Coordinates of N, CA and C in Angstrom, one line a residue:
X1 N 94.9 74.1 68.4 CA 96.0 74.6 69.3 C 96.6 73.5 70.1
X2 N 97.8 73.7 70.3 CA 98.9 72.4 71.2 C 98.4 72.4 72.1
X3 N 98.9 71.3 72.9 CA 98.5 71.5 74.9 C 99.7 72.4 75.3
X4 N 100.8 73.3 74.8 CA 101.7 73.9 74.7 C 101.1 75.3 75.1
X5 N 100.4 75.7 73.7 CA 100.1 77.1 73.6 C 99.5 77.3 74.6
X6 N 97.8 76.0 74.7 CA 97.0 76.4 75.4 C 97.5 76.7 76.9
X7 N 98.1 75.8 77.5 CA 98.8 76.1 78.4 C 99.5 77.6 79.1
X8 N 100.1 78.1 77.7 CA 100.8 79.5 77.7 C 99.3 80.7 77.9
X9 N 98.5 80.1 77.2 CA 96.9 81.0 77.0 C 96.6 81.0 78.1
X10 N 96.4 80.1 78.9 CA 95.7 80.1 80.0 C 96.5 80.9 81.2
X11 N 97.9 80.5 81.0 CA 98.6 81.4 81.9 C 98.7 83.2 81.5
X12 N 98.8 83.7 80.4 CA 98.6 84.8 80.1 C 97.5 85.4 80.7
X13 N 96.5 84.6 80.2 CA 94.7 85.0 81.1 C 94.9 85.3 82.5
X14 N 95.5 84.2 83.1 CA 95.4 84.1 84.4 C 96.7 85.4 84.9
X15 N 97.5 85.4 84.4 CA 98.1 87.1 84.5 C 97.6 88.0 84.6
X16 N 97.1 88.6 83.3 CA 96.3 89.6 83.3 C 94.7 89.6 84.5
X17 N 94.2 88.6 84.7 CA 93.2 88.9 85.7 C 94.0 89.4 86.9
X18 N 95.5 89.0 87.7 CA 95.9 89.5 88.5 C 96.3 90.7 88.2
X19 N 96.6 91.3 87.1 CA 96.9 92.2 87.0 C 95.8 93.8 86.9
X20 N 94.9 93.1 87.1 CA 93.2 94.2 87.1 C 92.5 94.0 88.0
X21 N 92.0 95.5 88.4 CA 90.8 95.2 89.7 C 89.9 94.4 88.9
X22 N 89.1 93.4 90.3 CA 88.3 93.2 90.0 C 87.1 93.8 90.5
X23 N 85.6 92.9 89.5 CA 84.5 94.1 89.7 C 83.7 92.7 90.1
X24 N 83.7 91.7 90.3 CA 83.6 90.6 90.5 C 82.1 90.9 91.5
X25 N 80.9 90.2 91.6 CA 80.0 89.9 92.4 C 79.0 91.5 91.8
X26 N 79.0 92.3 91.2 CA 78.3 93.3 91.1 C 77.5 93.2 89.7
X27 N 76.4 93.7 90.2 CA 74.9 93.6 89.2 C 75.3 95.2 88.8
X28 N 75.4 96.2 89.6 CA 75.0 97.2 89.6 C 75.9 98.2 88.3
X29 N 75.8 99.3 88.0 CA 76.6 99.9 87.3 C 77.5 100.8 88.4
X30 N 79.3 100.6 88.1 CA 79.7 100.8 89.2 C 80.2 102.4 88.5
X31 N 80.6 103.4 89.0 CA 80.8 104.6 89.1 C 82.3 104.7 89.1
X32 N 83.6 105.9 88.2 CA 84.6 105.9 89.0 C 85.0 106.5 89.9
X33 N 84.6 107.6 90.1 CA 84.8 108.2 91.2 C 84.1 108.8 92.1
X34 N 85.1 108.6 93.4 CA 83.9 109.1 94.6 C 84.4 110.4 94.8
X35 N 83.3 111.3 95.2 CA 83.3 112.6 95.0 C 83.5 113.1 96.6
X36 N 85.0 114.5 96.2 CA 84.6 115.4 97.7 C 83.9 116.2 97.5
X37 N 83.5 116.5 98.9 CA 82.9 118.1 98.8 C 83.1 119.0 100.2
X38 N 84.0 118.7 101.1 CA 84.6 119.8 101.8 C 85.9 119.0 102.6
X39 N 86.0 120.0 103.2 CA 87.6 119.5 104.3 C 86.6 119.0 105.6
X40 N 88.0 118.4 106.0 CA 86.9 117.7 107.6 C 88.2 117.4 108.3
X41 N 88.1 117.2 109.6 CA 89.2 116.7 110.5 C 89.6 115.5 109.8
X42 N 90.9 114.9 110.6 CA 91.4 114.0 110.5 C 91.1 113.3 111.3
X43 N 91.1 111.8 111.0 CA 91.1 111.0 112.6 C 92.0 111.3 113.4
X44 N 91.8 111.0 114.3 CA 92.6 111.4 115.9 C 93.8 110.9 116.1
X45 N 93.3 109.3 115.2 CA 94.7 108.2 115.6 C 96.0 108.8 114.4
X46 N 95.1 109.2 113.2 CA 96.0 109.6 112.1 C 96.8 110.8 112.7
X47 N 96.3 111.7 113.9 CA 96.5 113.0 114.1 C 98.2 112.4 115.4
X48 N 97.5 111.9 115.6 CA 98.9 111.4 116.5 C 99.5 110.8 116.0
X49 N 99.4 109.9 115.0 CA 100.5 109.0 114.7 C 101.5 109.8 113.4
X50 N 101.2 111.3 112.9 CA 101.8 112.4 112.6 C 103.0 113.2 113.6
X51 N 102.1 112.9 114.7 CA 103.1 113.9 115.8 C 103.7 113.0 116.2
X52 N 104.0 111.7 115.9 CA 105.2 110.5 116.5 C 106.0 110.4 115.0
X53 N 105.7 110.6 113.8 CA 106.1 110.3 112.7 C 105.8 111.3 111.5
X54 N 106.6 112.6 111.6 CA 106.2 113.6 110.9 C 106.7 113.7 109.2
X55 N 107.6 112.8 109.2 CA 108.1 112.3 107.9 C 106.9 111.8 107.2
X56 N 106.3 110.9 107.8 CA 105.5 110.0 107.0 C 104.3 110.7 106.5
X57 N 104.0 112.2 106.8 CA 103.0 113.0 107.2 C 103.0 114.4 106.2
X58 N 104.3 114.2 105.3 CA 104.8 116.1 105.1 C 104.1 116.1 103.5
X59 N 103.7 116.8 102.8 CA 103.3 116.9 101.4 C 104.7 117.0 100.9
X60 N 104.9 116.2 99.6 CA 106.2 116.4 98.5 C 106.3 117.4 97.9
X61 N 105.1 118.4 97.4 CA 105.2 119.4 96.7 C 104.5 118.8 95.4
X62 N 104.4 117.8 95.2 CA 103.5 117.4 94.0 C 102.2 117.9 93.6
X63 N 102.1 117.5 92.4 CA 100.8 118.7 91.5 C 99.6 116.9 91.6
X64 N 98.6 117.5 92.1 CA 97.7 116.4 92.7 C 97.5 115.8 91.2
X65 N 97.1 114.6 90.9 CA 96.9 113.9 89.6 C 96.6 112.5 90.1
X66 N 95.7 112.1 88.8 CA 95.3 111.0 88.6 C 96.3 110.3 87.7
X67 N 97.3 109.0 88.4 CA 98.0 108.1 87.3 C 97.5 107.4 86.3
X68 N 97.9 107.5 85.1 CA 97.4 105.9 84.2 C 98.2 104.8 84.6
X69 N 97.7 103.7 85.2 CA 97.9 102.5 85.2 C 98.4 101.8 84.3
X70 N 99.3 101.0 84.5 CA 99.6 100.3 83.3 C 99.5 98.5 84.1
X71 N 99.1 97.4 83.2 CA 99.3 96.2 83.9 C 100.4 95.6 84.5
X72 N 101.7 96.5 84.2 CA 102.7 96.2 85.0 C 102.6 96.7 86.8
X73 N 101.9 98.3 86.7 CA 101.4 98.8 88.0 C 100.4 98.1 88.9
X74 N 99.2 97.5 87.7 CA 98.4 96.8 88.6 C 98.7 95.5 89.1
X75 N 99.8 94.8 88.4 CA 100.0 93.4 89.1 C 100.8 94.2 90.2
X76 N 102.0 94.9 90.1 CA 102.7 95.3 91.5 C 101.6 95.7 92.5
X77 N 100.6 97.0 92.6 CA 99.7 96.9 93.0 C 98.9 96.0 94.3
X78 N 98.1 94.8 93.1 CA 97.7 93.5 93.4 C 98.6 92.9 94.3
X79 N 100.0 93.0 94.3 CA 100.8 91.7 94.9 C 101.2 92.7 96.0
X80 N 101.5 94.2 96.2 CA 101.7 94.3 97.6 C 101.0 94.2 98.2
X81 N 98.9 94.7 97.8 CA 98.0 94.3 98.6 C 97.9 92.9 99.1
X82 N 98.1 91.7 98.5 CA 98.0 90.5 98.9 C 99.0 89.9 99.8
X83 N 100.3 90.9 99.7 CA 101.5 90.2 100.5 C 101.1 91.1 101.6
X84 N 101.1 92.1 102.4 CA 100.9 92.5 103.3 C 100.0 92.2 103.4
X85 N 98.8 92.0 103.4 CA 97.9 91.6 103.9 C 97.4 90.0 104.5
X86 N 98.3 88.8 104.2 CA 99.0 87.8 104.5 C 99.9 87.7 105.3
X87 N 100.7 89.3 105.4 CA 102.2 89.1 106.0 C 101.9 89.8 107.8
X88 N 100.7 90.5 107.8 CA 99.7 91.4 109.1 C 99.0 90.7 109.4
X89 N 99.0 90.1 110.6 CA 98.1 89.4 111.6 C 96.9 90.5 112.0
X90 N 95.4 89.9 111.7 CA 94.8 91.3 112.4 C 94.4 91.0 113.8
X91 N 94.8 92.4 114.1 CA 94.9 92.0 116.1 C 94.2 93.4 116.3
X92 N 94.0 94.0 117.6 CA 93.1 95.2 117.7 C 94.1 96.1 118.7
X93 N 94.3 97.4 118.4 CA 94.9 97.8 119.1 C 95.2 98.2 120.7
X94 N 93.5 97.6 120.6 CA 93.3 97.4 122.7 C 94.3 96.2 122.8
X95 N 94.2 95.1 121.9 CA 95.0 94.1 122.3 C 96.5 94.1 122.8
X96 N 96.9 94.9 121.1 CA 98.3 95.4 120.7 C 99.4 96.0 122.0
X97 N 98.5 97.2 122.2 CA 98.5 98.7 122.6 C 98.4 99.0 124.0
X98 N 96.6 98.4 124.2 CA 96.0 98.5 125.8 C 95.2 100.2 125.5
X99 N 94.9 100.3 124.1 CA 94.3 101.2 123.8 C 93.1 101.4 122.7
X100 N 92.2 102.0 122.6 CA 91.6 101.9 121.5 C 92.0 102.5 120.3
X101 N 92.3 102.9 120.0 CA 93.2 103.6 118.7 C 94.5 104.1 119.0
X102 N 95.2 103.7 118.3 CA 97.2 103.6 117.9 C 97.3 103.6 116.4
X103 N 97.4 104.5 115.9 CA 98.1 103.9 114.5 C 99.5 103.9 114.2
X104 N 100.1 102.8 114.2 CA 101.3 102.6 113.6 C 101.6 101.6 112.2
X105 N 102.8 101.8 111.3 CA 103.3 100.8 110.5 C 103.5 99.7 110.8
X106 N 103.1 98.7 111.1 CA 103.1 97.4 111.7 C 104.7 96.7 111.1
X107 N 104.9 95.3 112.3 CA 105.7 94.9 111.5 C 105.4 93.4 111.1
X108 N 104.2 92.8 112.2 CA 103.7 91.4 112.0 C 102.3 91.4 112.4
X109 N 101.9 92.7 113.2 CA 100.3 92.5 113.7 C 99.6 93.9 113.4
X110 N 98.6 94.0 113.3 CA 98.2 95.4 113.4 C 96.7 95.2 113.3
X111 N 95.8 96.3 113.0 CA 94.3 96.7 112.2 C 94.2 96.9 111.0
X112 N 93.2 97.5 110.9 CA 93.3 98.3 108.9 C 93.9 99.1 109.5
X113 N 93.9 100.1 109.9 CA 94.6 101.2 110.0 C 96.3 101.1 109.8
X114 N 96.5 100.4 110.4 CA 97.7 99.9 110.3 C 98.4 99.5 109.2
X115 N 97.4 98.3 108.6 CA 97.7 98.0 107.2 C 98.2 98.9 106.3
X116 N 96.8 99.6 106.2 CA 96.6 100.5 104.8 C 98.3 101.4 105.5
X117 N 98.8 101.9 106.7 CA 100.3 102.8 106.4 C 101.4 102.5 105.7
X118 N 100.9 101.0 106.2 CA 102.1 100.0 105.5 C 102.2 99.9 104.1
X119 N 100.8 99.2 103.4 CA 101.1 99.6 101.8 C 101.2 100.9 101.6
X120 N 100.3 102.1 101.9 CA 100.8 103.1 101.5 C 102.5 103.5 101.3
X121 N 103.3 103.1 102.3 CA 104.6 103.4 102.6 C 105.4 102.7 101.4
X122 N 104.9 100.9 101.2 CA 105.5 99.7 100.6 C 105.4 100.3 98.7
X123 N 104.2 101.2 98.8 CA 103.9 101.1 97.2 C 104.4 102.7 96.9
X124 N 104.7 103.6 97.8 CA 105.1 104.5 97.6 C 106.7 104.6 97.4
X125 N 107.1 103.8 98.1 CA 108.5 103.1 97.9 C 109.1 102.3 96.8
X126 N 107.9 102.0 96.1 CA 108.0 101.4 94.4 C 107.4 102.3 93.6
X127 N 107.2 103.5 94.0 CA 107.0 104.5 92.4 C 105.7 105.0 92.5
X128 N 104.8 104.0 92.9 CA 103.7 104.9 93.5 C 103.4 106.3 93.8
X129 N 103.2 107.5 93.2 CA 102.9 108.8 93.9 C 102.1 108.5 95.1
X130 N 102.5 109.7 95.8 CA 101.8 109.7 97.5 C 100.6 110.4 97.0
X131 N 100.9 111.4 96.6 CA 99.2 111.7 96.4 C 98.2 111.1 95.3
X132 N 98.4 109.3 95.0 CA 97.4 109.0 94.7 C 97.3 107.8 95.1
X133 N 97.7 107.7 96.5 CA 97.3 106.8 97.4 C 96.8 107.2 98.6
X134 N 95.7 107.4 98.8 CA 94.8 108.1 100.1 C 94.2 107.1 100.6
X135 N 94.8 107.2 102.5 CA 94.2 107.0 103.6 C 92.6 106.9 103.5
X136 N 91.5 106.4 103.5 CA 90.5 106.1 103.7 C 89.6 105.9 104.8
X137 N 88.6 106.6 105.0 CA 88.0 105.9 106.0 C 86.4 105.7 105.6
X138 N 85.8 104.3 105.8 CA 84.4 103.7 105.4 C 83.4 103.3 106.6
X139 N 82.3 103.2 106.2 CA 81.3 102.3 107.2 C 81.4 101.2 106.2
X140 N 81.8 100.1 106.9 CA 81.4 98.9 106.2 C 80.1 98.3 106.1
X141 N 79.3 96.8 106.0 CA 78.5 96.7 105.5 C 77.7 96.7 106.4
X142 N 78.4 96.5 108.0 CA 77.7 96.6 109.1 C 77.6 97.8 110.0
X143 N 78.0 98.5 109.5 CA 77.9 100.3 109.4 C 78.9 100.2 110.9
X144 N 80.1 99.5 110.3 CA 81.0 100.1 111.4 C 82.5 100.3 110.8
X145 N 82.5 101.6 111.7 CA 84.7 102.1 110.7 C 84.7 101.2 110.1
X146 N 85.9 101.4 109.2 CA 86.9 100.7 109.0 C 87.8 101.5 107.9
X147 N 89.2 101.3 107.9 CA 90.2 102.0 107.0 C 90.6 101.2 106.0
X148 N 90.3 101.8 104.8 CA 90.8 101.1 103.3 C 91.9 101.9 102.6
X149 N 93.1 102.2 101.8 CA 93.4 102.8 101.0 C 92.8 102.8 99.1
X150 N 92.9 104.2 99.4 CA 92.4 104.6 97.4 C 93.4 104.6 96.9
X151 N 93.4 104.2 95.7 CA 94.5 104.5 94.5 C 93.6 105.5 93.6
X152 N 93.6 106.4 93.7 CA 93.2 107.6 92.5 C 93.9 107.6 91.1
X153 N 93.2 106.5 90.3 CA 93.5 106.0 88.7 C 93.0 107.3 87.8
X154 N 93.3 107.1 87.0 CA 93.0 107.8 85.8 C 91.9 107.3 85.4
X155 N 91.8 105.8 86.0 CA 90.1 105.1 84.8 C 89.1 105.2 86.4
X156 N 89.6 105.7 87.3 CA 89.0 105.9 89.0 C 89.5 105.5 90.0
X157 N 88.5 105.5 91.4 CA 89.0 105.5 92.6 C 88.5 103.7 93.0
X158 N 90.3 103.1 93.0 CA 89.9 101.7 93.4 C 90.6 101.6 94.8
X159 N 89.8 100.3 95.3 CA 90.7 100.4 97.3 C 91.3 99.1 97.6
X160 N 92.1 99.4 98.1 CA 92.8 98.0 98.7 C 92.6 97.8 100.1
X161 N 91.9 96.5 100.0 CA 91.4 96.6 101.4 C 92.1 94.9 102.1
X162 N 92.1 95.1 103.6 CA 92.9 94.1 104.4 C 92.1 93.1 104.8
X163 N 90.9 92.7 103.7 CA 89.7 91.9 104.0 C 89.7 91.3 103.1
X164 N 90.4 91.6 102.0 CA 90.1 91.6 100.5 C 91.4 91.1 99.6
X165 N 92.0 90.1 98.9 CA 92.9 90.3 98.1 C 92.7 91.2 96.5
X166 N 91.2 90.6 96.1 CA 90.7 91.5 94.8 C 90.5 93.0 94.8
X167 N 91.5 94.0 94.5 CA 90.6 95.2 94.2 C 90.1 95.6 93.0
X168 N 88.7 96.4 94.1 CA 87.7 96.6 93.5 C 87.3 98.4 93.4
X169 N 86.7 98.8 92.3 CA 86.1 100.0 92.8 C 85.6 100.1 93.7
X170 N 85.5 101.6 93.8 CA 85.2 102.3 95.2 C 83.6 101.9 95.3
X171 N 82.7 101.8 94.1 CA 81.4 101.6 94.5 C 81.2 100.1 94.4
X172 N 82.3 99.3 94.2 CA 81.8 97.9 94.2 C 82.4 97.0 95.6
X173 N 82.6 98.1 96.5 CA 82.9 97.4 97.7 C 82.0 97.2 98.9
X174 N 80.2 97.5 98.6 CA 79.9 97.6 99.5 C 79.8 98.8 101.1
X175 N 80.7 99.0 100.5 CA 81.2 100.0 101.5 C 80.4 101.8 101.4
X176 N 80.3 102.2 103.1 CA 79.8 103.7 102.2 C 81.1 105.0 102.3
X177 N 81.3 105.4 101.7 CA 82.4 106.1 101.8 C 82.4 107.4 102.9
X178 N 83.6 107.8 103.2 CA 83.3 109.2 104.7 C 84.4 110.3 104.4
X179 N 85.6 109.7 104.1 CA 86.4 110.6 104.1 C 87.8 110.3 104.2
X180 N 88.8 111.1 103.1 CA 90.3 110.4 102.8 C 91.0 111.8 102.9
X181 N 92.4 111.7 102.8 CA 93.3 112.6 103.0 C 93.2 113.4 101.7
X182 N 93.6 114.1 101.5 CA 94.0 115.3 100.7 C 94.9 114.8 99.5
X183 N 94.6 115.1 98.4 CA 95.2 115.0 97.3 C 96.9 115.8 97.5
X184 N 97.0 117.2 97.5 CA 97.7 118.2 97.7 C 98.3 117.8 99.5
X185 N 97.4 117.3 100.6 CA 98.4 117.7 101.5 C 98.3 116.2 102.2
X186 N 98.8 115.2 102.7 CA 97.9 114.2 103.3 C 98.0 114.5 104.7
X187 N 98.1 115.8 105.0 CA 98.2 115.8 106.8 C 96.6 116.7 107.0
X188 N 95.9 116.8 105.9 CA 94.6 117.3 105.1 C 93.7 116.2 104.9
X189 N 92.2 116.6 105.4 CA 91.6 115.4 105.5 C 90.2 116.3 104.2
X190 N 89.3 114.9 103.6 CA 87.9 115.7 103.0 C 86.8 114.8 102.7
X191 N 85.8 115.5 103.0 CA 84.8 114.6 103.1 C 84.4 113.9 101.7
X192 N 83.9 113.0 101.7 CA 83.3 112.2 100.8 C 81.8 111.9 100.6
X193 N 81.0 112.3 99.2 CA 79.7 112.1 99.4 C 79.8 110.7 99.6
X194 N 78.7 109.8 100.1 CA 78.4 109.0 101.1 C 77.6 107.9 100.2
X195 N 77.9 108.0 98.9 CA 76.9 107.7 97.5 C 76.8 106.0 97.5
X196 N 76.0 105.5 96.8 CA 76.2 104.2 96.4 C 76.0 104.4 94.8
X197 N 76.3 103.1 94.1 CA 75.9 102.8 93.0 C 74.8 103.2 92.3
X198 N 74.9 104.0 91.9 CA 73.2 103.9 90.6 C 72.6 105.1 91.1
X199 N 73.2 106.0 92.0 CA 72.7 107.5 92.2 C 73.5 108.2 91.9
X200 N 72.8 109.6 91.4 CA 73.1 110.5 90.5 C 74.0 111.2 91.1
X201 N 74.3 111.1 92.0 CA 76.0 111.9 92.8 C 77.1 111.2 92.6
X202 N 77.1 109.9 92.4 CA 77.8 108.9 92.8 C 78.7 109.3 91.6
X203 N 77.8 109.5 90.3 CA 79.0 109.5 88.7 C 79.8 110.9 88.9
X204 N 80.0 112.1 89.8 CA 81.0 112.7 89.3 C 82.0 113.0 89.9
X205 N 82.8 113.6 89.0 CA 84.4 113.0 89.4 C 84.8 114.2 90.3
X206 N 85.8 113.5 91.2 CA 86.4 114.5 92.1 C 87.1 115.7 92.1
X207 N 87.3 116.4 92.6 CA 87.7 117.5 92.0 C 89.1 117.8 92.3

């Protein structure tokens, strides 16, 4: 092979990896989807930042579904998670604000919370369906909040997180899961079993 081709090889490779979650750092067998099993409140900050911005808030009328991805999706995907997430200083909304919880669309600073409005908004504005981008909420590894958004795939539930450029499945994030918006309504919140990797709740699929 030339130093031409190889060249062109290496670059295609290196495409396609941006173009796919990764599962990167995991021993374990990862699961695709995280499972609901009832309704539950919303957060409070989500609850208010509806009653300032009820647009952002309304269901389309769409029939809830899992998208097939295609590598053109997942590099768009990939690159709005990376560009906002570069483009958002994280700052804390006591800072921001002079409050403990505000959620707003940021325009240079914010939280996760904030983040994840923004791609939701940025990727829904490129074709993305709304209902298979859900608001998230996790215990991280230190068992404290934090907001991620899901993309509810057809091959499962992967998150883009504002900590993270790579996404990863839902069970390869460390993370334990709590509860996302509503497929059908997103002013609808539902609980999430709480599963990890390699238990028997964790393999089935959402409903």
């Amino acid at each position: 092979m030339g130093k031409i081709a190889k060249e062109v090889a290496l670059l295609l490779g290196w495409l396609l990896t941006l173009a796919s979650p990764s599962f990167a750092g995991s021993s374990q067998k990862v699961f695709a989807f995280a499972r609901e099993y009832s309704e539950t409140l919303p957060p409070i900050g989500f609850v208010e930042f509806c009653q300032r911005s009820p647009k952002n808030c309304q269901p389309d009328g769409a029939r809830a579904r899992r998208i097939a991805m295609t590598g053109e999706k997942w590099l768009l995907v990939r690159m709005v998670n990376a560009f906002v997430n570069g483009a958002i200083a994280p700052v804390t909304d006591e800072t921001l604000y002079g409050t403990a919880e505000y959620w707003t669309i940021p325009t240079d600073a914010g939280d996760c919370e904030d983040v994840v409005l923004l791609k939701k908004k940025v990727l829904t504005s490129k074709g993305i369906p709304e209902e298979a981008l859900r608001i998230t909420v996790v215990l991280d590894e230190h068992g404290e909040g934090h907001a991620v958004l899901t993309l509810t795939a057809a091959a499962g539930d992967y998150i883009l997180d504002n900590r993270r450029n790579d996404i990863r499945s839902w069970g390869d994030t460390g993370y334990t899961m709590l509860k996302r918006q509503s497929a059908q309504d997103p002013r609808k919140w539902v609980s999430l079993e709480p599963a990890r990797p390699g238990s028997a709740i964790a393999g089935t699929a959402s409903k």
